[in-house]
mmCIF file of C-alpha atoms and ligand atoms in Angstrom:
data_model
loop_
_atom_site.group_PDB
_atom_site.id
_atom_site.type_symbol
_atom_site.label_atom_id
_atom_site.label_comp_id
_atom_site.label_asym_id
_atom_site.label_seq_id
_atom_site.Cartn_x
_atom_site.Cartn_y
_atom_site.Cartn_z
ATOM 1 C CA UNK A 25 34.599 -23.661 -34.104
ATOM 2 C CA UNK A 26 35.190 -20.211 -35.553
ATOM 3 C CA UNK A 27 38.863 -20.529 -36.331
ATOM 4 C CA UNK A 28 40.645 -19.701 -39.562
ATOM 5 C CA UNK A 29 44.259 -20.614 -38.737
ATOM 6 C CA UNK A 30 45.349 -23.683 -36.799
ATOM 7 C CA UNK A 31 48.906 -23.992 -35.558
ATOM 8 C CA UNK A 32 50.761 -27.084 -34.401
ATOM 9 C CA UNK A 33 53.456 -25.706 -32.109
ATOM 10 C CA UNK A 34 56.633 -27.769 -32.562
ATOM 11 C CA UNK A 35 57.883 -28.750 -36.021
ATOM 12 C CA UNK A 36 59.817 -31.749 -34.840
ATOM 13 C CA UNK A 37 59.166 -35.464 -34.279
ATOM 14 C CA UNK A 38 56.011 -35.195 -32.238
ATOM 15 C CA UNK A 39 54.608 -32.285 -34.232
ATOM 16 C CA UNK A 40 54.810 -34.374 -37.414
ATOM 17 C CA UNK A 41 52.720 -37.063 -35.713
ATOM 18 C CA UNK A 42 50.170 -34.597 -34.400
ATOM 19 C CA UNK A 43 49.506 -32.594 -37.584
ATOM 20 C CA UNK A 44 47.522 -35.442 -39.265
ATOM 21 C CA UNK A 45 45.366 -35.834 -36.140
ATOM 22 C CA UNK A 46 44.565 -32.136 -36.192
ATOM 23 C CA UNK A 47 43.711 -32.257 -39.878
ATOM 24 C CA UNK A 48 41.415 -35.247 -39.306
ATOM 25 C CA UNK A 49 39.671 -33.472 -36.438
ATOM 26 C CA UNK A 50 38.901 -30.459 -38.651
ATOM 27 C CA UNK A 51 38.117 -31.923 -42.088
ATOM 28 C CA UNK A 52 36.090 -28.831 -43.009
ATOM 29 C CA UNK A 53 39.240 -26.681 -43.060
ATOM 30 C CA UNK A 54 41.293 -26.234 -46.206
ATOM 31 C CA UNK A 55 44.934 -27.352 -46.249
ATOM 32 C CA UNK A 56 46.233 -23.794 -46.020
ATOM 33 C CA UNK A 57 44.494 -23.380 -42.649
ATOM 34 C CA UNK A 58 47.170 -25.569 -41.036
ATOM 35 C CA UNK A 59 50.681 -24.406 -40.168
ATOM 36 C CA UNK A 60 53.495 -25.437 -37.886
ATOM 37 C CA UNK A 61 54.900 -22.905 -35.428
ATOM 38 C CA UNK A 62 58.512 -23.334 -34.408
ATOM 39 C CA UNK A 63 60.975 -20.850 -32.998
ATOM 40 C CA UNK A 64 63.966 -22.866 -34.230
ATOM 41 C CA UNK A 65 62.904 -23.876 -37.740
ATOM 42 C CA UNK A 66 60.875 -20.973 -39.087
ATOM 43 C CA UNK A 67 60.932 -20.404 -42.822
ATOM 44 C CA UNK A 68 61.020 -24.060 -43.808
ATOM 45 C CA UNK A 69 58.359 -26.475 -45.026
ATOM 46 C CA UNK A 70 57.549 -29.664 -43.118
ATOM 47 C CA UNK A 71 55.477 -32.368 -44.813
ATOM 48 C CA UNK A 72 54.105 -29.662 -47.086
ATOM 49 C CA UNK A 73 53.066 -27.262 -44.313
ATOM 50 C CA UNK A 74 54.784 -23.909 -43.743
ATOM 51 C CA UNK A 75 56.745 -23.517 -40.522
ATOM 52 C CA UNK A 76 56.165 -20.063 -39.041
ATOM 53 C CA UNK A 77 58.019 -18.358 -36.244
ATOM 54 C CA UNK A 78 55.720 -17.352 -33.408
ATOM 55 C CA UNK A 79 55.847 -13.642 -34.289
ATOM 56 C CA UNK A 80 54.911 -14.485 -37.871
ATOM 57 C CA UNK A 81 51.996 -16.618 -36.662
ATOM 58 C CA UNK A 82 50.734 -13.697 -34.575
ATOM 59 C CA UNK A 83 51.156 -11.339 -37.531
ATOM 60 C CA UNK A 84 48.959 -13.447 -39.811
ATOM 61 C CA UNK A 85 45.794 -11.500 -40.501
ATOM 62 C CA UNK A 86 43.420 -14.349 -39.630
ATOM 63 C CA UNK A 87 41.270 -13.215 -36.737
ATOM 64 C CA UNK A 88 40.635 -16.513 -34.999
ATOM 65 C CA UNK A 89 43.661 -18.649 -34.340
ATOM 66 C CA UNK A 90 44.001 -21.843 -32.362
ATOM 67 C CA UNK A 91 47.014 -23.908 -31.403
ATOM 68 C CA UNK A 92 47.956 -27.327 -30.078
ATOM 69 C CA UNK A 93 51.367 -27.582 -28.446
ATOM 70 C CA UNK A 94 52.966 -30.770 -29.766
ATOM 71 C CA UNK A 95 56.155 -30.642 -27.688
ATOM 72 C CA UNK A 96 56.765 -33.397 -25.134
ATOM 73 C CA UNK A 97 58.890 -31.281 -22.767
ATOM 74 C CA UNK A 98 56.379 -30.105 -20.169
ATOM 75 C CA UNK A 99 58.325 -27.041 -19.037
ATOM 76 C CA UNK A 100 58.414 -25.746 -22.607
ATOM 77 C CA UNK A 101 54.725 -26.606 -22.941
ATOM 78 C CA UNK A 102 53.881 -24.519 -19.883
ATOM 79 C CA UNK A 103 55.962 -21.557 -21.047
ATOM 80 C CA UNK A 104 54.338 -21.583 -24.486
ATOM 81 C CA UNK A 105 50.827 -22.168 -23.106
ATOM 82 C CA UNK A 106 51.084 -19.109 -20.866
ATOM 83 C CA UNK A 107 52.301 -16.977 -23.754
ATOM 84 C CA UNK A 108 49.545 -18.190 -26.085
ATOM 85 C CA UNK A 109 46.890 -17.453 -23.454
ATOM 86 C CA UNK A 110 48.313 -13.965 -22.916
ATOM 87 C CA UNK A 111 48.134 -13.396 -26.667
ATOM 88 C CA UNK A 112 44.484 -14.475 -26.812
ATOM 89 C CA UNK A 113 45.080 -17.630 -28.889
ATOM 90 C CA UNK A 114 42.623 -20.506 -28.349
ATOM 91 C CA UNK A 115 43.935 -23.834 -27.060
ATOM 92 C CA UNK A 116 42.747 -26.888 -28.981
ATOM 93 C CA UNK A 117 41.860 -30.243 -27.441
ATOM 94 C CA UNK A 118 42.999 -32.869 -29.913
ATOM 95 C CA UNK A 119 41.540 -36.375 -29.954
ATOM 96 C CA UNK A 120 42.492 -39.044 -32.463
ATOM 97 C CA UNK A 121 39.322 -40.376 -34.062
ATOM 98 C CA UNK A 122 39.757 -43.744 -32.309
ATOM 99 C CA UNK A 123 40.418 -42.384 -28.809
ATOM 100 C CA UNK A 124 38.075 -44.044 -26.313
ATOM 101 C CA UNK A 125 36.705 -41.979 -23.421
ATOM 102 C CA UNK A 126 34.135 -43.611 -21.140
ATOM 103 C CA UNK A 127 32.055 -42.105 -18.266
ATOM 104 C CA UNK A 128 32.679 -39.127 -15.987
ATOM 105 C CA UNK A 129 36.001 -38.032 -17.417
ATOM 106 C CA UNK A 130 37.011 -34.440 -16.799
ATOM 107 C CA UNK A 131 39.876 -33.110 -18.954
ATOM 108 C CA UNK A 132 41.524 -29.678 -18.775
ATOM 109 C CA UNK A 133 42.324 -27.441 -21.738
ATOM 110 C CA UNK A 134 45.061 -28.068 -24.274
ATOM 111 C CA UNK A 135 44.988 -31.868 -24.081
ATOM 112 C CA UNK A 136 46.305 -34.114 -26.810
ATOM 113 C CA UNK A 137 45.259 -37.752 -27.264
ATOM 114 C CA UNK A 138 47.068 -39.680 -29.997
ATOM 115 C CA UNK A 139 45.751 -42.743 -31.806
ATOM 116 C CA UNK A 140 44.668 -45.803 -29.789
ATOM 117 C CA UNK A 141 44.549 -43.996 -26.455
ATOM 118 C CA UNK A 142 41.910 -44.832 -23.870
ATOM 119 C CA UNK A 143 40.526 -43.203 -20.759
ATOM 120 C CA UNK A 144 38.089 -45.401 -18.902
ATOM 121 C CA UNK A 145 35.738 -43.961 -16.251
ATOM 122 C CA UNK A 146 35.821 -41.480 -13.367
ATOM 123 C CA UNK A 147 39.062 -39.778 -14.280
ATOM 124 C CA UNK A 148 40.208 -36.222 -13.696
ATOM 125 C CA UNK A 149 42.991 -34.765 -15.804
ATOM 126 C CA UNK A 150 44.538 -31.279 -15.596
ATOM 127 C CA UNK A 151 45.587 -29.010 -18.427
ATOM 128 C CA UNK A 152 47.961 -29.689 -21.341
ATOM 129 C CA UNK A 153 48.066 -33.456 -20.835
ATOM 130 C CA UNK A 154 49.716 -35.499 -23.587
ATOM 131 C CA UNK A 155 48.835 -39.151 -24.150
ATOM 132 C CA UNK A 156 51.021 -40.577 -26.877
ATOM 133 C CA UNK A 157 49.950 -43.609 -28.983
ATOM 134 C CA UNK A 158 48.544 -46.707 -27.245
ATOM 135 C CA UNK A 159 48.499 -45.147 -23.755
ATOM 136 C CA UNK A 160 45.686 -45.695 -21.317
ATOM 137 C CA UNK A 161 44.463 -44.223 -18.040
ATOM 138 C CA UNK A 162 42.155 -46.441 -15.963
ATOM 139 C CA UNK A 163 39.340 -45.687 -13.495
ATOM 140 C CA UNK A 164 39.644 -43.207 -10.627
ATOM 141 C CA UNK A 165 42.972 -41.732 -11.672
ATOM 142 C CA UNK A 166 43.728 -38.093 -10.938
ATOM 143 C CA UNK A 167 46.304 -36.468 -13.204
ATOM 144 C CA UNK A 168 47.725 -32.969 -12.726
ATOM 145 C CA UNK A 169 48.778 -30.266 -15.190
ATOM 146 C CA UNK A 170 51.428 -30.670 -17.929
ATOM 147 C CA UNK A 171 51.731 -34.425 -17.451
ATOM 148 C CA UNK A 172 53.223 -36.390 -20.348
ATOM 149 C CA UNK A 173 52.653 -40.024 -21.319
ATOM 150 C CA UNK A 174 55.050 -41.456 -23.902
ATOM 151 C CA UNK A 175 53.712 -44.300 -26.104
ATOM 152 C CA UNK A 176 52.101 -47.390 -24.521
ATOM 153 C CA UNK A 177 51.953 -46.161 -20.928
ATOM 154 C CA UNK A 178 49.670 -48.376 -18.869
ATOM 155 C CA UNK A 179 48.329 -46.414 -15.944
ATOM 156 C CA UNK A 180 46.030 -48.617 -13.869
ATOM 157 C CA UNK A 181 43.236 -47.513 -11.542
ATOM 158 C CA UNK A 182 43.475 -45.247 -8.493
ATOM 159 C CA UNK A 183 46.788 -43.691 -9.470
ATOM 160 C CA UNK A 184 47.483 -40.005 -8.824
ATOM 161 C CA UNK A 185 50.053 -38.299 -11.027
ATOM 162 C CA UNK A 186 51.166 -34.822 -10.071
ATOM 163 C CA UNK A 187 52.061 -31.850 -12.295
ATOM 164 C CA UNK A 188 54.894 -32.132 -14.825
ATOM 165 C CA UNK A 189 55.512 -35.854 -14.294
ATOM 166 C CA UNK A 190 56.846 -37.700 -17.355
ATOM 167 C CA UNK A 191 56.003 -41.363 -17.895
ATOM 168 C CA UNK A 192 58.279 -43.144 -20.378
ATOM 169 C CA UNK A 193 57.412 -45.553 -23.165
ATOM 170 C CA UNK A 194 55.880 -48.834 -22.083
ATOM 171 C CA UNK A 195 55.889 -48.063 -18.370
ATOM 172 C CA UNK A 196 53.325 -49.925 -16.288
ATOM 173 C CA UNK A 197 51.937 -48.328 -13.135
ATOM 174 C CA UNK A 198 50.353 -50.646 -10.581
ATOM 175 C CA UNK A 199 46.896 -49.774 -9.388
ATOM 176 C CA UNK A 200 46.354 -48.103 -6.033
ATOM 177 C CA UNK A 201 43.246 -48.273 -3.870
ATOM 178 C CA UNK A 202 40.606 -45.602 -3.196
ATOM 179 C CA UNK A 203 41.974 -44.993 0.318
ATOM 180 C CA UNK A 204 45.642 -45.322 -0.699
ATOM 181 C CA UNK A 205 46.257 -44.279 -4.294
ATOM 182 C CA UNK A 206 49.662 -44.888 -5.818
ATOM 183 C CA UNK A 207 51.185 -41.406 -6.229
ATOM 184 C CA UNK A 208 53.701 -40.289 -8.852
ATOM 185 C CA UNK A 209 55.049 -37.043 -7.394
ATOM 186 C CA UNK A 210 55.441 -33.661 -9.039
ATOM 187 C CA UNK A 211 58.067 -33.603 -11.782
ATOM 188 C CA UNK A 212 58.947 -37.285 -11.344
ATOM 189 C CA UNK A 213 60.253 -39.263 -14.309
ATOM 190 C CA UNK A 214 59.338 -42.898 -14.885
ATOM 191 C CA UNK A 215 61.840 -44.545 -17.231
ATOM 192 C CA UNK A 216 60.811 -46.518 -20.278
ATOM 193 C CA UNK A 217 59.619 -50.017 -19.489
ATOM 194 C CA UNK A 218 59.579 -49.412 -15.742
ATOM 195 C CA UNK A 219 57.141 -51.411 -13.633
ATOM 196 C CA UNK A 220 56.046 -49.029 -10.898
ATOM 197 C CA UNK A 221 54.750 -50.923 -7.869
ATOM 198 C CA UNK A 222 54.831 -48.166 -5.249
ATOM 199 C CA UNK A 223 54.596 -44.379 -4.999
ATOM 200 C CA UNK A 224 57.372 -42.272 -6.519
ATOM 201 C CA UNK A 225 58.559 -39.141 -4.649
ATOM 202 C CA UNK A 226 58.375 -35.722 -6.322
ATOM 203 C CA UNK A 227 61.355 -35.047 -8.578
ATOM 204 C CA UNK A 228 62.649 -38.634 -8.498
ATOM 205 C CA UNK A 229 63.547 -40.734 -11.549
ATOM 206 C CA UNK A 230 62.676 -44.419 -11.330
ATOM 207 C CA UNK A 231 63.714 -47.244 -13.652
ATOM 208 C CA UNK A 232 63.486 -51.019 -13.886
ATOM 209 C CA UNK A 233 61.248 -53.816 -12.664
ATOM 210 C CA UNK A 234 60.299 -53.297 -9.931
ATOM 211 C CA UNK A 235 61.021 -49.607 -10.423
ATOM 212 C CA UNK A 236 63.692 -48.159 -8.139
ATOM 213 C CA UNK A 237 65.003 -44.645 -7.695
ATOM 214 C CA UNK A 238 67.934 -43.788 -9.925
ATOM 215 C CA UNK A 239 70.371 -42.042 -7.591
ATOM 216 C CA UNK A 240 72.013 -38.936 -9.049
ATOM 217 C CA UNK A 241 75.829 -39.245 -9.166
HETATM 218 N N1 LIG B 33 60.605 -25.219 -29.765
HETATM 219 C C1 LIG B 33 60.030 -23.993 -30.044
HETATM 220 N N2 LIG B 33 59.973 -23.049 -29.063
HETATM 221 C C2 LIG B 33 60.485 -23.253 -27.812
HETATM 222 C C3 LIG B 33 61.075 -24.519 -27.532
HETATM 223 C C4 LIG B 33 61.114 -25.486 -28.538
HETATM 224 O O1 LIG B 33 59.564 -23.768 -31.157
HETATM 225 O O2 LIG B 33 60.424 -22.354 -26.967
HETATM 226 C C5 LIG B 33 60.665 -26.216 -30.826
HETATM 227 C C6 LIG B 33 62.096 -26.644 -31.194
HETATM 228 O O3 LIG B 33 62.674 -25.734 -32.117
HETATM 229 C C7 LIG B 33 61.882 -28.046 -31.752
HETATM 230 C C8 LIG B 33 60.587 -28.519 -31.095
HETATM 231 O O4 LIG B 33 60.030 -27.413 -30.404
HETATM 232 O O5 LIG B 33 61.727 -28.018 -33.168
HETATM 233 C C9 LIG B 33 60.816 -29.614 -30.052
HETATM 234 O O6 LIG B 33 61.323 -30.707 -30.679
HETATM 235 P P1 LIG B 33 61.928 -31.964 -29.908
HETATM 236 O O7 LIG B 33 62.401 -32.912 -30.961
HETATM 237 O O8 LIG B 33 62.885 -31.496 -28.859
HETATM 238 O O9 LIG B 33 60.662 -32.546 -29.122
HETATM 239 P P2 LIG B 33 59.494 -33.573 -29.493
HETATM 240 O O10 LIG B 33 59.053 -33.348 -30.895
HETATM 241 O O11 LIG B 33 60.069 -34.940 -29.300
HETATM 242 O O12 LIG B 33 58.459 -33.261 -28.484
#
C-alpha cells in the first residue's frame, strides 16, 4: 500500500482499541506514520500518538493518506466516511491478525474486524461494518452498510441485517432459513444480551430473552 500517513478517526474508547490493530496490520510503517484524528480532542496525545483535528490531518504534507473510522455510532461513521471520500482519502479495511474468514465472503470498504472475530462462509457485508471483539457472523448472512456489532455478538446463519442496525454486546440472533431469513430491520437496535428469535422491524429496539420490542414512552 502506498500510504505515508494512517489516521484512526476517533480518539476515544474504541479508537484506543483499534490503533494497535492498525499498527499490527502495517508493521513496515514507522511509529510516526500513525495518528488519531478527532474533532473534539485535537492537540492532545493519546497513548503516545498525536491527536489531530481533521483540518490538520488534511494539511499534513504526506501525499497518500488512509483512515479507519473507529467510532461505533453509525450515523457519525457515515458522515465522516462521505467527507473522507470527497477529500480523496483512502479507506482502510482493518483485520485483527487472528480474524477468521472462510469461503465466499464479500466485504465492502472501510470494514473493521477486531480480535477473535469470525466470518464463516457465503456472507455478504456492506460498507463500514464494525465487528467488535469475539463477534461472529455465520453462513449465508447478508449485512447492509454501517452496521455495528458490539463485543461477542453471535449472529447465526441466514440472518439479514439492514443498514445502520446496532447489535449490542453478547446478543444472540437465531438462525433463519434460506427461504425465510431472520431480518433485523434498518436502524434497529438489539440490546445487550438479547436473544433474538424472530425478525425485528426497522427502527425498533428489542431487549431481553426472548427479545421483545421496547415501547417508547
Ligand atoms: N468525533 C469526531 N468527529 C465527529 C464526531 C465524533 O472526532 O464528527 C469523536 C469524538 O470527539 C469522540 C469520538 O469521536 O472523541 C467518539 O467517541 P465515543 O466515546 O462517543 O465513541 P466510541 O469510542 O465508543 O465509539
